[in-house]
Amino acid sequence: MNSAEKLAPGAPPPLGFIPLIVPEIRGNEWSYVKECLDTNWVSSVGSYVDRFEKLVAERAGTKYAVATVNGTSALHIALLLAGVERDDEVLVSTLTFIAPANAIRYAGAWPIFIDAEPRYCQMDPERLVDFLERQCLWDGKTLRNRQTGRRVKAILPVHILGHPVDLDPILAVAKKYAMPVIEDATEGLGARYKGKSLGGIGEVGCFSFNGNKIITTGGGGMLVTNNAEWAARAKYLTTQAKDDPVEYVHGAIGYNYRLTNLLAAMGCAQMEQLDNFITAKRQIAQRYGEALATIPGLQLPQEAEWAFSTFWMYTVLVDKTKAGIDSRQWLKHLAEHGIQTRPLWQPLHLSPAHKCGGSMSCPKSETLYRDALSLPCSVGLSQTDLDRVIEVLTKSADQGKTGSR
Ligand SMILES: Cc1ncc(COP(=O)(O)O)c(C=O)c1O
């Protein structure tokens, strides 16, 4: 183990260590949080919760937003709003962090994993449409998986890495079969698809404010929608489904998924800086793009012409045959230089946790998983640190060519 791998939680990083991604706290966070502490408004109601919801709804272009304790709980509630029930199936990206698939299981339903396209690493709409058209049966009211006989109830595309999924073909097929689209935009706050903000395009969208996200509340989430009934239901379900707060009468099995005012205060301060954060991320991407373009075997992240990417994560693909080094060797080599990098997630159709889920073959995701490496890209990454990452990468690529690493 090297210094980059050994970091214990809470321990100060070794001198010169460059982390993959860390929060940027440089706005009104302290003063807003202090105000909550000074006024005793620390818990689950308060003006910052309302303000944070308003700010995120505005950004997503939706009428309503409901703050939640994290992004996973927002996804869970979104699935319930979409009418997903026990033993339904939900189509979801296979190349993603595990949370959306877990949320499908929390609702008692089954994920059907869809492969990624290799250009932008997003859910492949062609594969999704192909599955719906060829492997499902439509009786005019309900769509069923021919193989399992289960109802296919919703589509959950996950916008990964700050870049959108190509949504139009998905929206079209969802309309044809009357299926709600739940956008997992947890990695996509501030990104746009054909000019529209992610999260606000499907029936319901979800965000995360986990520590590695483009803005953070330490932990937190948000559900956005234009559907007034769904928004009210989301508020109800996330606050223990309370019908009478004095007599403690509850009309359904609810959840304690509220975000505290304290954390929402931090969220408001972070939202004020979102545009600056996006600019910083895009500048980092540009600098990497210029400096790494000539390294053989390195495919740099692309921005589709229909996309505005935040480059939340800067993920390169390493072709070992051309680079002379594979992604995991590069990870180790960079770690030896105090630089933290990470692969993408194990595609979920391979995950032991989801071995009962259905999937078609997903070969593209498996290749992407093998080749991907995310480079340091914190909003506050200094020019000096960025140059150091570039230097170590460039030198090791040169050595790779001559076999002298
Ligand atoms: C794609 C994706 N979906 C869902 C989540 C879950 O969000 P949270 O950690 O806030 O529960 C995350 C990240 O954490 C994510 O990256």
mmCIF file with all atom_site columns, C-alpha atoms in Angstrom, residues 12-204:
data_model
loop_
_atom_site.group_PDB
_atom_site.id
_atom_site.type_symbol
_atom_site.label_atom_id
_atom_site.label_alt_id
_atom_site.label_comp_id
_atom_site.label_asym_id
_atom_site.label_entity_id
_atom_site.label_seq_id
_atom_site.pdbx_PDB_ins_code
_atom_site.Cartn_x
_atom_site.Cartn_y
_atom_site.Cartn_z
_atom_site.occupancy
_atom_site.B_iso_or_equiv
_atom_site.pdbx_formal_charge
_atom_site.auth_seq_id
_atom_site.auth_comp_id
_atom_site.auth_asym_id
_atom_site.auth_atom_id
_atom_site.pdbx_PDB_model_num
ATOM 1   C CA . PRO A 1 12  ? -4.629  14.816  7.275   1.00 0.00 ? 12  PRO A CA 1
ATOM 2   C CA . PRO A 1 13  ? -3.395  13.905  3.797   1.00 0.00 ? 13  PRO A CA 1
ATOM 3   C CA . PRO A 1 14  ? 0.360   13.524  3.366   1.00 0.00 ? 14  PRO A CA 1
ATOM 4   C CA . LEU A 1 15  ? 2.123   16.607  2.085   1.00 0.00 ? 15  LEU A CA 1
ATOM 5   C CA . GLY A 1 16  ? 1.705   16.969  -1.663  1.00 0.00 ? 16  GLY A CA 1
ATOM 6   C CA . PHE A 1 17  ? -1.079  14.357  -1.887  1.00 0.00 ? 17  PHE A CA 1
ATOM 7   C CA . ILE A 1 18  ? -3.519  15.129  -4.698  1.00 0.00 ? 18  ILE A CA 1
ATOM 8   C CA . PRO A 1 19  ? -6.984  13.645  -4.001  1.00 0.00 ? 19  PRO A CA 1
ATOM 9   C CA . LEU A 1 20  ? -9.401  12.557  -6.707  1.00 0.00 ? 20  LEU A CA 1
ATOM 10  C CA . ILE A 1 21  ? -12.137 14.962  -5.731  1.00 0.00 ? 21  ILE A CA 1
ATOM 11  C CA . VAL A 1 22  ? -12.818 16.983  -2.567  1.00 0.00 ? 22  VAL A CA 1
ATOM 12  C CA . PRO A 1 23  ? -15.429 19.602  -1.636  1.00 0.00 ? 23  PRO A CA 1
ATOM 13  C CA . GLU A 1 24  ? -14.872 23.304  -2.122  1.00 0.00 ? 24  GLU A CA 1
ATOM 14  C CA . ILE A 1 25  ? -16.048 25.384  0.855   1.00 0.00 ? 25  ILE A CA 1
ATOM 15  C CA . ARG A 1 26  ? -15.343 29.007  0.108   1.00 0.00 ? 26  ARG A CA 1
ATOM 16  C CA . GLY A 1 27  ? -18.654 30.861  0.113   1.00 0.00 ? 27  GLY A CA 1
ATOM 17  C CA . ASN A 1 28  ? -21.335 31.589  2.689   1.00 0.00 ? 28  ASN A CA 1
ATOM 18  C CA . GLU A 1 29  ? -21.316 28.072  4.191   1.00 0.00 ? 29  GLU A CA 1
ATOM 19  C CA . TRP A 1 30  ? -19.949 29.164  7.571   1.00 0.00 ? 30  TRP A CA 1
ATOM 20  C CA . SER A 1 31  ? -22.251 32.127  8.010   1.00 0.00 ? 31  SER A CA 1
ATOM 21  C CA . TYR A 1 32  ? -25.438 30.303  6.940   1.00 0.00 ? 32  TYR A CA 1
ATOM 22  C CA . VAL A 1 33  ? -24.668 27.285  9.144   1.00 0.00 ? 33  VAL A CA 1
ATOM 23  C CA . LYS A 1 34  ? -23.777 29.591  12.038  1.00 0.00 ? 34  LYS A CA 1
ATOM 24  C CA . GLU A 1 35  ? -27.100 31.341  11.610  1.00 0.00 ? 35  GLU A CA 1
ATOM 25  C CA . CYS A 1 36  ? -28.883 27.981  12.016  1.00 0.00 ? 36  CYS A CA 1
ATOM 26  C CA . LEU A 1 37  ? -26.868 27.259  15.164  1.00 0.00 ? 37  LEU A CA 1
ATOM 27  C CA . ASP A 1 38  ? -27.421 30.753  16.573  1.00 0.00 ? 38  ASP A CA 1
ATOM 28  C CA . THR A 1 39  ? -31.176 30.636  15.972  1.00 0.00 ? 39  THR A CA 1
ATOM 29  C CA . ASN A 1 40  ? -31.713 26.987  16.958  1.00 0.00 ? 40  ASN A CA 1
ATOM 30  C CA . TRP A 1 41  ? -33.133 26.114  13.516  1.00 0.00 ? 41  TRP A CA 1
ATOM 31  C CA . VAL A 1 42  ? -30.986 23.044  13.060  1.00 0.00 ? 42  VAL A CA 1
ATOM 32  C CA . SER A 1 43  ? -33.502 20.309  12.395  1.00 0.00 ? 43  SER A CA 1
ATOM 33  C CA . SER A 1 44  ? -35.782 19.220  9.609   1.00 0.00 ? 44  SER A CA 1
ATOM 34  C CA . VAL A 1 45  ? -37.790 22.361  8.989   1.00 0.00 ? 45  VAL A CA 1
ATOM 35  C CA . GLY A 1 46  ? -36.523 25.856  8.447   1.00 0.00 ? 46  GLY A CA 1
ATOM 36  C CA . SER A 1 47  ? -36.128 28.593  5.915   1.00 0.00 ? 47  SER A CA 1
ATOM 37  C CA . TYR A 1 48  ? -32.971 27.108  4.400   1.00 0.00 ? 48  TYR A CA 1
ATOM 38  C CA . VAL A 1 49  ? -34.771 23.888  3.459   1.00 0.00 ? 49  VAL A CA 1
ATOM 39  C CA . ASP A 1 50  ? -37.369 25.921  1.548   1.00 0.00 ? 50  ASP A CA 1
ATOM 40  C CA . ARG A 1 51  ? -34.707 28.126  -0.018  1.00 0.00 ? 51  ARG A CA 1
ATOM 41  C CA . PHE A 1 52  ? -32.523 25.208  -1.055  1.00 0.00 ? 52  PHE A CA 1
ATOM 42  C CA . GLU A 1 53  ? -35.507 23.472  -2.654  1.00 0.00 ? 53  GLU A CA 1
ATOM 43  C CA . LYS A 1 54  ? -36.346 26.646  -4.554  1.00 0.00 ? 54  LYS A CA 1
ATOM 44  C CA . LEU A 1 55  ? -32.775 27.111  -5.786  1.00 0.00 ? 55  LEU A CA 1
ATOM 45  C CA . VAL A 1 56  ? -32.501 23.536  -7.043  1.00 0.00 ? 56  VAL A CA 1
ATOM 46  C CA . ALA A 1 57  ? -35.950 23.594  -8.681  1.00 0.00 ? 57  ALA A CA 1
ATOM 47  C CA . GLU A 1 58  ? -34.991 26.796  -10.501 1.00 0.00 ? 58  GLU A CA 1
ATOM 48  C CA . ARG A 1 59  ? -31.775 25.226  -11.680 1.00 0.00 ? 59  ARG A CA 1
ATOM 49  C CA . ALA A 1 60  ? -33.476 22.034  -12.859 1.00 0.00 ? 60  ALA A CA 1
ATOM 50  C CA . GLY A 1 61  ? -36.246 24.052  -14.512 1.00 0.00 ? 61  GLY A CA 1
ATOM 51  C CA . THR A 1 62  ? -38.982 22.333  -12.511 1.00 0.00 ? 62  THR A CA 1
ATOM 52  C CA . LYS A 1 63  ? -41.875 23.717  -10.499 1.00 0.00 ? 63  LYS A CA 1
ATOM 53  C CA . TYR A 1 64  ? -41.164 21.638  -7.411  1.00 0.00 ? 64  TYR A CA 1
ATOM 54  C CA . ALA A 1 65  ? -38.283 20.200  -5.424  1.00 0.00 ? 65  ALA A CA 1
ATOM 55  C CA . VAL A 1 66  ? -38.256 18.121  -2.258  1.00 0.00 ? 66  VAL A CA 1
ATOM 56  C CA . ALA A 1 67  ? -35.054 17.906  -0.225  1.00 0.00 ? 67  ALA A CA 1
ATOM 57  C CA . THR A 1 68  ? -34.005 14.471  0.993   1.00 0.00 ? 68  THR A CA 1
ATOM 58  C CA . VAL A 1 69  ? -31.381 12.994  3.238   1.00 0.00 ? 69  VAL A CA 1
ATOM 59  C CA . ASN A 1 70  ? -29.368 11.732  0.249   1.00 0.00 ? 70  ASN A CA 1
ATOM 60  C CA . GLY A 1 71  ? -29.643 10.936  -3.439  1.00 0.00 ? 71  GLY A CA 1
ATOM 61  C CA . THR A 1 72  ? -30.461 7.265   -2.872  1.00 0.00 ? 72  THR A CA 1
ATOM 62  C CA . SER A 1 73  ? -33.558 8.129   -0.834  1.00 0.00 ? 73  SER A CA 1
ATOM 63  C CA . ALA A 1 74  ? -34.662 10.572  -3.550  1.00 0.00 ? 74  ALA A CA 1
ATOM 64  C CA . LEU A 1 75  ? -34.395 7.727   -6.058  1.00 0.00 ? 75  LEU A CA 1
ATOM 65  C CA . HIS A 1 76  ? -36.362 5.391   -3.804  1.00 0.00 ? 76  HIS A CA 1
ATOM 66  C CA . ILE A 1 77  ? -39.186 7.908   -3.470  1.00 0.00 ? 77  ILE A CA 1
ATOM 67  C CA . ALA A 1 78  ? -39.081 8.701   -7.215  1.00 0.00 ? 78  ALA A CA 1
ATOM 68  C CA . LEU A 1 79  ? -39.664 5.016   -7.978  1.00 0.00 ? 79  LEU A CA 1
ATOM 69  C CA . LEU A 1 80  ? -42.650 4.912   -5.621  1.00 0.00 ? 80  LEU A CA 1
ATOM 70  C CA . LEU A 1 81  ? -44.094 8.044   -7.250  1.00 0.00 ? 81  LEU A CA 1
ATOM 71  C CA . ALA A 1 82  ? -43.667 6.417   -10.655 1.00 0.00 ? 82  ALA A CA 1
ATOM 72  C CA . GLY A 1 83  ? -45.890 3.571   -9.461  1.00 0.00 ? 83  GLY A CA 1
ATOM 73  C CA . VAL A 1 84  ? -43.148 0.951   -9.324  1.00 0.00 ? 84  VAL A CA 1
ATOM 74  C CA . GLU A 1 85  ? -44.373 -2.015  -7.303  1.00 0.00 ? 85  GLU A CA 1
ATOM 75  C CA . ARG A 1 86  ? -43.095 -5.328  -6.042  1.00 0.00 ? 86  ARG A CA 1
ATOM 76  C CA . ASP A 1 87  ? -41.923 -7.594  -8.874  1.00 0.00 ? 87  ASP A CA 1
ATOM 77  C CA . ASP A 1 88  ? -42.050 -4.898  -11.521 1.00 0.00 ? 88  ASP A CA 1
ATOM 78  C CA . GLU A 1 89  ? -38.963 -4.368  -13.655 1.00 0.00 ? 89  GLU A CA 1
ATOM 79  C CA . VAL A 1 90  ? -37.138 -1.084  -14.172 1.00 0.00 ? 90  VAL A CA 1
ATOM 80  C CA . LEU A 1 91  ? -34.622 -0.447  -16.933 1.00 0.00 ? 91  LEU A CA 1
ATOM 81  C CA . VAL A 1 92  ? -31.456 1.138   -15.577 1.00 0.00 ? 92  VAL A CA 1
ATOM 82  C CA . SER A 1 93  ? -27.880 1.826   -16.718 1.00 0.00 ? 93  SER A CA 1
ATOM 83  C CA . THR A 1 94  ? -25.426 -0.927  -15.874 1.00 0.00 ? 94  THR A CA 1
ATOM 84  C CA . LEU A 1 95  ? -22.432 1.421   -15.802 1.00 0.00 ? 95  LEU A CA 1
ATOM 85  C CA . THR A 1 96  ? -23.211 3.489   -12.746 1.00 0.00 ? 96  THR A CA 1
ATOM 86  C CA . PHE A 1 97  ? -22.675 3.715   -9.034  1.00 0.00 ? 97  PHE A CA 1
ATOM 87  C CA . ILE A 1 98  ? -24.856 1.047   -7.406  1.00 0.00 ? 98  ILE A CA 1
ATOM 88  C CA . ALA A 1 99  ? -27.417 3.352   -5.701  1.00 0.00 ? 99  ALA A CA 1
ATOM 89  C CA . PRO A 1 100 ? -30.120 3.488   -8.424  1.00 0.00 ? 100 PRO A CA 1
ATOM 90  C CA . ALA A 1 101 ? -30.197 -0.309  -8.719  1.00 0.00 ? 101 ALA A CA 1
ATOM 91  C CA . ASN A 1 102 ? -30.384 -0.629  -4.941  1.00 0.00 ? 102 ASN A CA 1
ATOM 92  C CA . ALA A 1 103 ? -33.274 1.829   -4.857  1.00 0.00 ? 103 ALA A CA 1
ATOM 93  C CA . ILE A 1 104 ? -35.122 -0.363  -7.371  1.00 0.00 ? 104 ILE A CA 1
ATOM 94  C CA . ARG A 1 105 ? -34.696 -3.296  -4.991  1.00 0.00 ? 105 ARG A CA 1
ATOM 95  C CA . TYR A 1 106 ? -35.891 -1.179  -2.019  1.00 0.00 ? 106 TYR A CA 1
ATOM 96  C CA . ALA A 1 107 ? -39.136 -0.761  -3.971  1.00 0.00 ? 107 ALA A CA 1
ATOM 97  C CA . GLY A 1 108 ? -39.309 -4.573  -4.333  1.00 0.00 ? 108 GLY A CA 1
ATOM 98  C CA . ALA A 1 109 ? -38.738 -4.338  -8.093  1.00 0.00 ? 109 ALA A CA 1
ATOM 99  C CA . TRP A 1 110 ? -36.004 -5.788  -10.326 1.00 0.00 ? 110 TRP A CA 1
ATOM 100 C CA . PRO A 1 111 ? -33.402 -3.917  -12.325 1.00 0.00 ? 111 PRO A CA 1
ATOM 101 C CA . ILE A 1 112 ? -32.866 -4.760  -15.987 1.00 0.00 ? 112 ILE A CA 1
ATOM 102 C CA . PHE A 1 113 ? -29.405 -3.522  -16.842 1.00 0.00 ? 113 PHE A CA 1
ATOM 103 C CA . ILE A 1 114 ? -28.746 -1.699  -20.093 1.00 0.00 ? 114 ILE A CA 1
ATOM 104 C CA . ASP A 1 115 ? -25.303 -1.428  -21.656 1.00 0.00 ? 115 ASP A CA 1
ATOM 105 C CA . ALA A 1 116 ? -23.419 1.838   -22.144 1.00 0.00 ? 116 ALA A CA 1
ATOM 106 C CA . GLU A 1 117 ? -22.376 3.401   -25.446 1.00 0.00 ? 117 GLU A CA 1
ATOM 107 C CA . PRO A 1 118 ? -18.598 3.756   -25.644 1.00 0.00 ? 118 PRO A CA 1
ATOM 108 C CA . ARG A 1 119 ? -18.417 7.400   -26.729 1.00 0.00 ? 119 ARG A CA 1
ATOM 109 C CA . TYR A 1 120 ? -19.795 9.185   -23.696 1.00 0.00 ? 120 TYR A CA 1
ATOM 110 C CA . CYS A 1 121 ? -20.086 6.105   -21.418 1.00 0.00 ? 121 CYS A CA 1
ATOM 111 C CA . GLN A 1 122 ? -23.839 6.694   -20.933 1.00 0.00 ? 122 GLN A CA 1
ATOM 112 C CA . MET A 1 123 ? -26.817 4.327   -21.157 1.00 0.00 ? 123 MET A CA 1
ATOM 113 C CA . ASP A 1 124 ? -27.113 3.288   -24.802 1.00 0.00 ? 124 ASP A CA 1
ATOM 114 C CA . PRO A 1 125 ? -30.587 4.341   -26.037 1.00 0.00 ? 125 PRO A CA 1
ATOM 115 C CA . GLU A 1 126 ? -30.345 1.903   -28.944 1.00 0.00 ? 126 GLU A CA 1
ATOM 116 C CA . ARG A 1 127 ? -29.915 -1.054  -26.617 1.00 0.00 ? 127 ARG A CA 1
ATOM 117 C CA . LEU A 1 128 ? -32.792 0.145   -24.476 1.00 0.00 ? 128 LEU A CA 1
ATOM 118 C CA . VAL A 1 129 ? -35.160 0.596   -27.414 1.00 0.00 ? 129 VAL A CA 1
ATOM 119 C CA . ASP A 1 130 ? -34.064 -2.764  -28.790 1.00 0.00 ? 130 ASP A CA 1
ATOM 120 C CA . PHE A 1 131 ? -34.919 -4.457  -25.495 1.00 0.00 ? 131 PHE A CA 1
ATOM 121 C CA . LEU A 1 132 ? -38.340 -2.848  -25.290 1.00 0.00 ? 132 LEU A CA 1
ATOM 122 C CA . GLU A 1 133 ? -39.251 -3.516  -28.906 1.00 0.00 ? 133 GLU A CA 1
ATOM 123 C CA . ARG A 1 134 ? -37.956 -7.066  -29.177 1.00 0.00 ? 134 ARG A CA 1
ATOM 124 C CA . GLN A 1 135 ? -38.055 -8.579  -25.758 1.00 0.00 ? 135 GLN A CA 1
ATOM 125 C CA . CYS A 1 136 ? -41.268 -7.132  -24.377 1.00 0.00 ? 136 CYS A CA 1
ATOM 126 C CA . LEU A 1 137 ? -44.960 -7.537  -25.157 1.00 0.00 ? 137 LEU A CA 1
ATOM 127 C CA . TRP A 1 138 ? -47.391 -4.609  -25.191 1.00 0.00 ? 138 TRP A CA 1
ATOM 128 C CA . ASP A 1 139 ? -51.085 -5.312  -24.747 1.00 0.00 ? 139 ASP A CA 1
ATOM 129 C CA . GLY A 1 140 ? -52.107 -1.690  -25.221 1.00 0.00 ? 140 GLY A CA 1
ATOM 130 C CA . LYS A 1 141 ? -51.961 -1.033  -21.488 1.00 0.00 ? 141 LYS A CA 1
ATOM 131 C CA . THR A 1 142 ? -49.092 -2.929  -19.934 1.00 0.00 ? 142 THR A CA 1
ATOM 132 C CA . LEU A 1 143 ? -45.627 -3.793  -21.155 1.00 0.00 ? 143 LEU A CA 1
ATOM 133 C CA . ARG A 1 144 ? -44.292 -7.186  -20.088 1.00 0.00 ? 144 ARG A CA 1
ATOM 134 C CA . ASN A 1 145 ? -40.919 -8.799  -20.324 1.00 0.00 ? 145 ASN A CA 1
ATOM 135 C CA . ARG A 1 146 ? -41.511 -11.865 -22.545 1.00 0.00 ? 146 ARG A CA 1
ATOM 136 C CA . GLN A 1 147 ? -38.967 -13.901 -20.630 1.00 0.00 ? 147 GLN A CA 1
ATOM 137 C CA . THR A 1 148 ? -40.016 -13.174 -17.046 1.00 0.00 ? 148 THR A CA 1
ATOM 138 C CA . GLY A 1 149 ? -43.649 -12.179 -17.573 1.00 0.00 ? 149 GLY A CA 1
ATOM 139 C CA . ARG A 1 150 ? -43.067 -9.217  -15.282 1.00 0.00 ? 150 ARG A CA 1
ATOM 140 C CA . ARG A 1 151 ? -44.436 -5.745  -15.881 1.00 0.00 ? 151 ARG A CA 1
ATOM 141 C CA . VAL A 1 152 ? -41.783 -3.297  -17.159 1.00 0.00 ? 152 VAL A CA 1
ATOM 142 C CA . LYS A 1 153 ? -42.791 -0.183  -15.329 1.00 0.00 ? 153 LYS A CA 1
ATOM 143 C CA . ALA A 1 154 ? -40.208 2.601   -15.634 1.00 0.00 ? 154 ALA A CA 1
ATOM 144 C CA . ILE A 1 155 ? -36.929 3.735   -17.166 1.00 0.00 ? 155 ILE A CA 1
ATOM 145 C CA . LEU A 1 156 ? -34.130 5.043   -14.996 1.00 0.00 ? 156 LEU A CA 1
ATOM 146 C CA . PRO A 1 157 ? -31.315 6.517   -17.103 1.00 0.00 ? 157 PRO A CA 1
ATOM 147 C CA . VAL A 1 158 ? -28.296 7.595   -15.067 1.00 0.00 ? 158 VAL A CA 1
ATOM 148 C CA . HIS A 1 159 ? -26.383 10.636  -16.342 1.00 0.00 ? 159 HIS A CA 1
ATOM 149 C CA . ILE A 1 160 ? -22.859 9.753   -15.280 1.00 0.00 ? 160 ILE A CA 1
ATOM 150 C CA . LEU A 1 161 ? -19.708 11.854  -14.928 1.00 0.00 ? 161 LEU A CA 1
ATOM 151 C CA . GLY A 1 162 ? -21.470 15.199  -15.510 1.00 0.00 ? 162 GLY A CA 1
ATOM 152 C CA . HIS A 1 163 ? -22.496 14.335  -19.094 1.00 0.00 ? 163 HIS A CA 1
ATOM 153 C CA . PRO A 1 164 ? -26.068 13.687  -20.237 1.00 0.00 ? 164 PRO A CA 1
ATOM 154 C CA . VAL A 1 165 ? -27.557 10.491  -21.581 1.00 0.00 ? 165 VAL A CA 1
ATOM 155 C CA . ASP A 1 166 ? -28.982 10.913  -25.104 1.00 0.00 ? 166 ASP A CA 1
ATOM 156 C CA . LEU A 1 167 ? -32.528 11.192  -23.821 1.00 0.00 ? 167 LEU A CA 1
ATOM 157 C CA . ASP A 1 168 ? -34.731 11.829  -26.870 1.00 0.00 ? 168 ASP A CA 1
ATOM 158 C CA . PRO A 1 169 ? -34.965 8.204   -28.075 1.00 0.00 ? 169 PRO A CA 1
ATOM 159 C CA . ILE A 1 170 ? -35.624 7.136   -24.485 1.00 0.00 ? 170 ILE A CA 1
ATOM 160 C CA . LEU A 1 171 ? -38.354 9.717   -23.989 1.00 0.00 ? 171 LEU A CA 1
ATOM 161 C CA . ALA A 1 172 ? -39.979 8.671   -27.281 1.00 0.00 ? 172 ALA A CA 1
ATOM 162 C CA . VAL A 1 173 ? -40.121 4.982   -26.415 1.00 0.00 ? 173 VAL A CA 1
ATOM 163 C CA . ALA A 1 174 ? -41.224 5.780   -22.858 1.00 0.00 ? 174 ALA A CA 1
ATOM 164 C CA . LYS A 1 175 ? -44.121 7.772   -24.269 1.00 0.00 ? 175 LYS A CA 1
ATOM 165 C CA . LYS A 1 176 ? -45.072 4.956   -26.620 1.00 0.00 ? 176 LYS A CA 1
ATOM 166 C CA . TYR A 1 177 ? -45.370 2.524   -23.709 1.00 0.00 ? 177 TYR A CA 1
ATOM 167 C CA . ALA A 1 178 ? -46.650 5.008   -21.119 1.00 0.00 ? 178 ALA A CA 1
ATOM 168 C CA . MET A 1 179 ? -43.610 4.552   -18.900 1.00 0.00 ? 179 MET A CA 1
ATOM 169 C CA . PRO A 1 180 ? -42.324 7.271   -16.591 1.00 0.00 ? 180 PRO A CA 1
ATOM 170 C CA . VAL A 1 181 ? -38.696 8.330   -16.964 1.00 0.00 ? 181 VAL A CA 1
ATOM 171 C CA . ILE A 1 182 ? -36.820 8.849   -13.708 1.00 0.00 ? 182 ILE A CA 1
ATOM 172 C CA . GLU A 1 183 ? -33.583 10.734  -14.284 1.00 0.00 ? 183 GLU A CA 1
ATOM 173 C CA . ASP A 1 184 ? -30.730 9.928   -11.972 1.00 0.00 ? 184 ASP A CA 1
ATOM 174 C CA . ALA A 1 185 ? -29.050 13.318  -12.301 1.00 0.00 ? 185 ALA A CA 1
ATOM 175 C CA . THR A 1 186 ? -27.059 12.896  -9.111  1.00 0.00 ? 186 THR A CA 1
ATOM 176 C CA . GLU A 1 187 ? -23.836 13.449  -11.062 1.00 0.00 ? 187 GLU A CA 1
ATOM 177 C CA . GLY A 1 188 ? -25.396 15.914  -13.474 1.00 0.00 ? 188 GLY A CA 1
ATOM 178 C CA . LEU A 1 189 ? -26.401 19.055  -11.604 1.00 0.00 ? 189 LEU A CA 1
ATOM 179 C CA . GLY A 1 190 ? -25.817 22.007  -13.941 1.00 0.00 ? 190 GLY A CA 1
ATOM 180 C CA . ALA A 1 191 ? -25.376 19.887  -17.074 1.00 0.00 ? 191 ALA A CA 1
ATOM 181 C CA . ARG A 1 192 ? -27.758 20.234  -20.012 1.00 0.00 ? 192 ARG A CA 1
ATOM 182 C CA . TYR A 1 193 ? -29.243 18.064  -22.724 1.00 0.00 ? 193 TYR A CA 1
ATOM 183 C CA . LYS A 1 194 ? -30.187 20.043  -25.863 1.00 0.00 ? 194 LYS A CA 1
ATOM 184 C CA . GLY A 1 195 ? -30.379 23.163  -23.705 1.00 0.00 ? 195 GLY A CA 1
ATOM 185 C CA . LYS A 1 196 ? -32.526 21.588  -20.978 1.00 0.00 ? 196 LYS A CA 1
ATOM 186 C CA . SER A 1 197 ? -31.216 21.098  -17.462 1.00 0.00 ? 197 SER A CA 1
ATOM 187 C CA . LEU A 1 198 ? -30.749 17.508  -16.361 1.00 0.00 ? 198 LEU A CA 1
ATOM 188 C CA . GLY A 1 199 ? -33.185 16.313  -13.746 1.00 0.00 ? 199 GLY A CA 1
ATOM 189 C CA . GLY A 1 200 ? -36.038 18.372  -15.163 1.00 0.00 ? 200 GLY A CA 1
ATOM 190 C CA . ILE A 1 201 ? -36.561 16.460  -18.406 1.00 0.00 ? 201 ILE A CA 1
ATOM 191 C CA . GLY A 1 202 ? -38.179 13.202  -17.299 1.00 0.00 ? 202 GLY A CA 1
ATOM 192 C CA . GLU A 1 203 ? -41.231 12.926  -15.030 1.00 0.00 ? 203 GLU A CA 1
ATOM 193 C CA . VAL A 1 204 ? -38.987 13.108  -11.999 1.00 0.00 ? 204 VAL A CA 1
#
